[in-house]
PDB file of C-alpha atoms and ligand atoms in Angstrom:
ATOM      1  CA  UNK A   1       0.585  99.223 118.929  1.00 90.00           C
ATOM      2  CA  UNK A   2       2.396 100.599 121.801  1.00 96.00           C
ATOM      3  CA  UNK A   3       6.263 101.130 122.639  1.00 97.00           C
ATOM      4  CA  UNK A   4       7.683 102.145 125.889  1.00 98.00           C
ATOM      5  CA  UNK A   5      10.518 104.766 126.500  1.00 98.00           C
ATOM      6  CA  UNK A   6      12.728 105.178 129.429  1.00 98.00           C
ATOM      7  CA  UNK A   7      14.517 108.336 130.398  1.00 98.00           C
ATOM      8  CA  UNK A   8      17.128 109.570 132.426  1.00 98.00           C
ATOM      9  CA  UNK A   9      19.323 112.678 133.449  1.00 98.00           C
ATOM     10  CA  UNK A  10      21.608 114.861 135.956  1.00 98.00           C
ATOM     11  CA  UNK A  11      22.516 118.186 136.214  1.00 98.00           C
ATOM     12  CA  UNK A  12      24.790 119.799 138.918  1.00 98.00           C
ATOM     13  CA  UNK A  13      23.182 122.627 141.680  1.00 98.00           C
ATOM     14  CA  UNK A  14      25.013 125.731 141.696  1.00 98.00           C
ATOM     15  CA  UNK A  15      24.505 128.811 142.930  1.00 97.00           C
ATOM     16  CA  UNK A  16      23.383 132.055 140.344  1.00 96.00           C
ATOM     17  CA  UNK A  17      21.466 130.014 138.579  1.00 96.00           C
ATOM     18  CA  UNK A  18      17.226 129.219 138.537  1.00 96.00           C
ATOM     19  CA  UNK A  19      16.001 125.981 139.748  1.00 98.00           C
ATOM     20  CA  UNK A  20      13.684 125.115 136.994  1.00 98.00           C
ATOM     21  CA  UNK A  21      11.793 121.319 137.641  1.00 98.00           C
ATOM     22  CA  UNK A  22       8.442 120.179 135.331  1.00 98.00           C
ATOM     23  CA  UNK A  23       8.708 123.609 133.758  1.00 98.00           C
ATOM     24  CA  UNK A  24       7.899 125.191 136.959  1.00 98.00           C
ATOM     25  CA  UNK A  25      10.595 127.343 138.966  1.00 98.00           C
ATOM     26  CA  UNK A  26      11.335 126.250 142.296  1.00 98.00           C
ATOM     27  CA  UNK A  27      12.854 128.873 144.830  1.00 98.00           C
ATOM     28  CA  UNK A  28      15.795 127.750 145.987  1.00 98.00           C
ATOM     29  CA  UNK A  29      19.192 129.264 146.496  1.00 97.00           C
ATOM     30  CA  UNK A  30      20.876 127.076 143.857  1.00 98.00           C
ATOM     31  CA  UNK A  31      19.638 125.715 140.466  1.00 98.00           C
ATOM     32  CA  UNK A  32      20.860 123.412 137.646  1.00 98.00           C
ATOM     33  CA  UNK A  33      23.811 124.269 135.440  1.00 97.00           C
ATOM     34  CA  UNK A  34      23.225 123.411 131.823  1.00 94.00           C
ATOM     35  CA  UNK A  35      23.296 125.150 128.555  1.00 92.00           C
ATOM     36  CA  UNK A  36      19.691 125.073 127.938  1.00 92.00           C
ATOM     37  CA  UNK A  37      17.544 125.664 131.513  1.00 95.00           C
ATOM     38  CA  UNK A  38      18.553 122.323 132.793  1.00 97.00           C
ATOM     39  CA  UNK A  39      15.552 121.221 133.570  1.00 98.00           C
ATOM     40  CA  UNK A  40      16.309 118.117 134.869  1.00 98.00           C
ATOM     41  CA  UNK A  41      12.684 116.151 134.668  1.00 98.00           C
ATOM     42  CA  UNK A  42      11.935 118.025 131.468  1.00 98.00           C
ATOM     43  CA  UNK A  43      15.165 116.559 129.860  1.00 98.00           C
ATOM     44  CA  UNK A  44      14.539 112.963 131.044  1.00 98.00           C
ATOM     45  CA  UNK A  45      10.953 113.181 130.301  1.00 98.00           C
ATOM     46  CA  UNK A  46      11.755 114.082 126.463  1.00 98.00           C
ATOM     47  CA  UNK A  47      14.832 111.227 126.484  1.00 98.00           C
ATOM     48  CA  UNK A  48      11.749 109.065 127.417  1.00 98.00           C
ATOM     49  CA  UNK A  49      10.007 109.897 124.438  1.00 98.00           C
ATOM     50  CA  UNK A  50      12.628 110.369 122.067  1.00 98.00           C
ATOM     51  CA  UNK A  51      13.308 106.350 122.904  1.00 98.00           C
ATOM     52  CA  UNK A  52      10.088 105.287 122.951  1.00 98.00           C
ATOM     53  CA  UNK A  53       9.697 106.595 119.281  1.00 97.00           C
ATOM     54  CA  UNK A  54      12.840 105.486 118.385  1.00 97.00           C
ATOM     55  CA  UNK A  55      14.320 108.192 117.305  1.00 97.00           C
ATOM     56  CA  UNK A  56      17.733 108.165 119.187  1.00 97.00           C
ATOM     57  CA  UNK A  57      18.300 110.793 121.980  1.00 96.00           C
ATOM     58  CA  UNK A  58      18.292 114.676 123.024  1.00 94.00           C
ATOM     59  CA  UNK A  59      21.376 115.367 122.589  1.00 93.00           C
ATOM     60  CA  UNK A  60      20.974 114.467 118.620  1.00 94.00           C
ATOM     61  CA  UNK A  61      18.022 116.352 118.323  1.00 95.00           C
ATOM     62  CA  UNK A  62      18.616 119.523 120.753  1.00 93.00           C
ATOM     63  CA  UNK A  63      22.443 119.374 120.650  1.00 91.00           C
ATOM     64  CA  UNK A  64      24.359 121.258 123.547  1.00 86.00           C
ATOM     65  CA  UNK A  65      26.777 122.775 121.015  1.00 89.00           C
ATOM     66  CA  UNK A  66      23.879 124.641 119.244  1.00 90.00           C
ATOM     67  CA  UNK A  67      23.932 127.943 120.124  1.00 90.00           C
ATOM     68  CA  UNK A  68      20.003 127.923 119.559  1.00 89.00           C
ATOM     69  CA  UNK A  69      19.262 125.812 122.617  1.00 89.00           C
ATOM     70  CA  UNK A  70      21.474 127.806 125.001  1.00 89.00           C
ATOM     71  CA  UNK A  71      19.283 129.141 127.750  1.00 88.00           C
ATOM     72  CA  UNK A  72      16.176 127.702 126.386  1.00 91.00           C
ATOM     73  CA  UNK A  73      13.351 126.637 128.368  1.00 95.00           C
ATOM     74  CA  UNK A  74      12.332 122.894 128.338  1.00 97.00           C
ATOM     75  CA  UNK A  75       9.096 123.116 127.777  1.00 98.00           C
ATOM     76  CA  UNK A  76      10.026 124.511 124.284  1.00 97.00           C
ATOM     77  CA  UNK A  77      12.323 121.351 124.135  1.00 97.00           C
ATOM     78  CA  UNK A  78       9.120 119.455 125.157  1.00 98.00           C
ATOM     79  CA  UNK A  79       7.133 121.307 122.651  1.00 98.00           C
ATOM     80  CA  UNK A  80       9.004 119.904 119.656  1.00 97.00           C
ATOM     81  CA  UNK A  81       9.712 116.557 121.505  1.00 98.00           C
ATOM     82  CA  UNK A  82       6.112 116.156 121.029  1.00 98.00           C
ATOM     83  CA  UNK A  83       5.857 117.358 117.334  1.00 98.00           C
ATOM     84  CA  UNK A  84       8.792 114.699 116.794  1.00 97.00           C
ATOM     85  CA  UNK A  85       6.417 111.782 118.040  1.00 97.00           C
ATOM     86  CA  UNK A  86       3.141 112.983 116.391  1.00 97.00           C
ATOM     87  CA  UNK A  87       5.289 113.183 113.419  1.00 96.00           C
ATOM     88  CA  UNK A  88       5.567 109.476 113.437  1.00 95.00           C
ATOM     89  CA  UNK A  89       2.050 108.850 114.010  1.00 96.00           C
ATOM     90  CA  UNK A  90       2.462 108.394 117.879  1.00 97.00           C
ATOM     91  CA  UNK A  91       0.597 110.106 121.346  1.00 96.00           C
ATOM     92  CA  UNK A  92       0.837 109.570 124.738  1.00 97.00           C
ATOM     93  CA  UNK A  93      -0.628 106.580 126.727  1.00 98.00           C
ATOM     94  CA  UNK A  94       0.925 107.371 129.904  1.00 98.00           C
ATOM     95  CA  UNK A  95       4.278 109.214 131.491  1.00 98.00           C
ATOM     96  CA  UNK A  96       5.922 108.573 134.918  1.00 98.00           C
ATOM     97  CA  UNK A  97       8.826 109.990 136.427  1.00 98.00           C
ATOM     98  CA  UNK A  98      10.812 110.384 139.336  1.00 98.00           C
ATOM     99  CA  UNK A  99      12.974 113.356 140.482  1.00 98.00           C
ATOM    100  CA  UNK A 100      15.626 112.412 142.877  1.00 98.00           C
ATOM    101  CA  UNK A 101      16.600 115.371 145.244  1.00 98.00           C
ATOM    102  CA  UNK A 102      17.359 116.099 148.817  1.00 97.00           C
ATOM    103  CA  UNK A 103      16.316 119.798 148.769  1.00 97.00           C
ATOM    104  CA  UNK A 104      14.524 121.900 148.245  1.00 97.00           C
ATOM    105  CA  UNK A 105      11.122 119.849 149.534  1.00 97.00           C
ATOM    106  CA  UNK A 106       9.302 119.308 145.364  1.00 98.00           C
ATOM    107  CA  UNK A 107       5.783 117.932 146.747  1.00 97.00           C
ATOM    108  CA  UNK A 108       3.475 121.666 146.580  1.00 98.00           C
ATOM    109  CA  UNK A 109       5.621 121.758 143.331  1.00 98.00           C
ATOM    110  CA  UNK A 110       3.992 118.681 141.507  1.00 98.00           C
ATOM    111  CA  UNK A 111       0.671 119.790 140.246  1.00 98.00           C
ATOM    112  CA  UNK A 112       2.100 122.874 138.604  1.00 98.00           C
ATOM    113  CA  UNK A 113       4.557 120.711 136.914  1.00 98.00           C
ATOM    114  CA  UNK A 114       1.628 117.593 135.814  1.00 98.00           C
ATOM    115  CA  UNK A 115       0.166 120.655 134.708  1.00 98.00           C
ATOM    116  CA  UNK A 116       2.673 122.424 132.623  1.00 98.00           C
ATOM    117  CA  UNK A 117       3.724 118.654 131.448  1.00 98.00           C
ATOM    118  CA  UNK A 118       0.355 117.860 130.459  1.00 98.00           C
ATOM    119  CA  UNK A 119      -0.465 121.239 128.552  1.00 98.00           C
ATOM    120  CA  UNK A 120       2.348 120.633 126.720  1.00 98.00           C
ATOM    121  CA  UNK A 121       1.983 116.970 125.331  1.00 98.00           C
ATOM    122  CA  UNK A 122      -1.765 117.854 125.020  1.00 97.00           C
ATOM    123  CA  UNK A 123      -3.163 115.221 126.939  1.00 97.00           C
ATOM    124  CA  UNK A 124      -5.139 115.008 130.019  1.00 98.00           C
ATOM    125  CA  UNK A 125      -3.071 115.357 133.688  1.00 98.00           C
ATOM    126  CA  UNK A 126      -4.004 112.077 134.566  1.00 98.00           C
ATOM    127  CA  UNK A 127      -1.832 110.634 131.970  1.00 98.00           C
ATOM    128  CA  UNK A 128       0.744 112.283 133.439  1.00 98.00           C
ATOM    129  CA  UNK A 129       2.376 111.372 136.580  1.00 98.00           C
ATOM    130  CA  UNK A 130       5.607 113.180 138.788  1.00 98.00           C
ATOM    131  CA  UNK A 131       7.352 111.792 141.725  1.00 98.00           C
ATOM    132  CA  UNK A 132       9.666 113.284 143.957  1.00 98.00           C
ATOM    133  CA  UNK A 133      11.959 111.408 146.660  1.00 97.00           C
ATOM    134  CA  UNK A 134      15.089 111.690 148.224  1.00 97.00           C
ATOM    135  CA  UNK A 135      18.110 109.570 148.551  1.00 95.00           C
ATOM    136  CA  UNK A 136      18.438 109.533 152.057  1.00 96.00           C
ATOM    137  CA  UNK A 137      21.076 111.727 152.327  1.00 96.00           C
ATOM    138  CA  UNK A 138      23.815 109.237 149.826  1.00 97.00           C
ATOM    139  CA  UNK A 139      25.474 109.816 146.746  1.00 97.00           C
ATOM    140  CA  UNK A 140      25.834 113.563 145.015  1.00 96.00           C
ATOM    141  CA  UNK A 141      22.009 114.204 144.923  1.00 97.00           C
ATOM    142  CA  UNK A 142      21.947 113.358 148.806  1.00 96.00           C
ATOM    143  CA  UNK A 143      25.108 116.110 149.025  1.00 97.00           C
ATOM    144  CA  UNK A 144      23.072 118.388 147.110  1.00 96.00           C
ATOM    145  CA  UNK A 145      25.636 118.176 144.454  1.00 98.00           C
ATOM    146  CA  UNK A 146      22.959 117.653 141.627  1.00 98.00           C
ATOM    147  CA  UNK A 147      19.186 116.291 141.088  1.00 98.00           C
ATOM    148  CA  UNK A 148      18.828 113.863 138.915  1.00 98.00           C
ATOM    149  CA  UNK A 149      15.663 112.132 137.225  1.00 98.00           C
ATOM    150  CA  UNK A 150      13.866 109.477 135.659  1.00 98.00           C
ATOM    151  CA  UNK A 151      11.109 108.919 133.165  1.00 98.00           C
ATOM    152  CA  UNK A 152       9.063 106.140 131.466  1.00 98.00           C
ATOM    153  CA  UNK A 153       6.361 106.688 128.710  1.00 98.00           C
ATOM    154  CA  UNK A 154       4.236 104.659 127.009  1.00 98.00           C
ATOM    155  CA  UNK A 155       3.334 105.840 123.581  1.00 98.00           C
ATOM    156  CA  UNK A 156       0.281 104.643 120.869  1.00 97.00           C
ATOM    157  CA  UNK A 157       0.165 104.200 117.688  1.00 93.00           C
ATOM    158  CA  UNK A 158      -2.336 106.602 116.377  1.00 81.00           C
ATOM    159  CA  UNK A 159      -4.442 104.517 113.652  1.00 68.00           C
TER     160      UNK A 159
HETATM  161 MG1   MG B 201      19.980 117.570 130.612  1.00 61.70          MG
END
């Protein structure tokens, strides 16, 4: 059997803080304000699978008012995002995602974070797939207000 989960998130740029996309940091001279790293893909990516396993969303697994996820990195959110579906008997088919931002310029960026993405589900990089575009200058991510992102995944059942 397979389901399919979709994903999505937003943080605001700021300056004083690390841009952190995929699990990879970006220089830049703002980065995402959250109250774990903010990583913006990372957080969409593991809303993705959270869905797709049915299991509601980040914020009732990782809340933001637990002092234990302040400052964390993603990829540790990732890392028990993935025990959470293996738990219920589930591994990855495929991932794709999008990251909407005007700057900094993401594409020498992408195979560190298909990379660190892949490592971390423990499946093979071509399962795993990272976009980057921007928004032609509209909205708050074409302000540079924020990046924002999107992610789909399709999950097995393990049998
Ligand atoms: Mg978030």
């Amino acid at each position: 059997m397979m389901r399919i989960g979709f994903g999505y998130d937003v943080h605001r740029l700021i300056e004083g803080r690390k841009l952190l996309l995929g699990g990879v940091e970006v220089p830049f001279e703002k980065g995402l304000l959250g109250h774990s790293d903010a990583d913006v893909l990372l957080h969409a990516v593991i809303d993705a699978l959270i869905g797709a396993a049915g299991l509601g969303d980040i914020g009732r697994h990782f809340p933001p008012t637990d002092d234990a996820f302040k400052d964390i990195s993603s990829v540790n959110l990732l890392e028990r995002a993935r025990a959470l579906i293996e738990e219920k008997g589930f591994s990855i088919g495929n991932l794709d995602s999008t990251i909407v931002c005007q700057a900094p310029k993401l594409l020498g960026h992408i195979p560190g974070m298909v990379k660190t993405i892949a490592a971390t589900l423990g499946c093979a990089e071509d399962r795993i797939n990272v976009k980057a575009k921007t928004e032609e200058g509209l909205g708050f991510t074409g302000a540079g207000e924020g990046i924002s992102a999107y992610a789909t995944v399709l999950l097995m059942e393990k049998r």
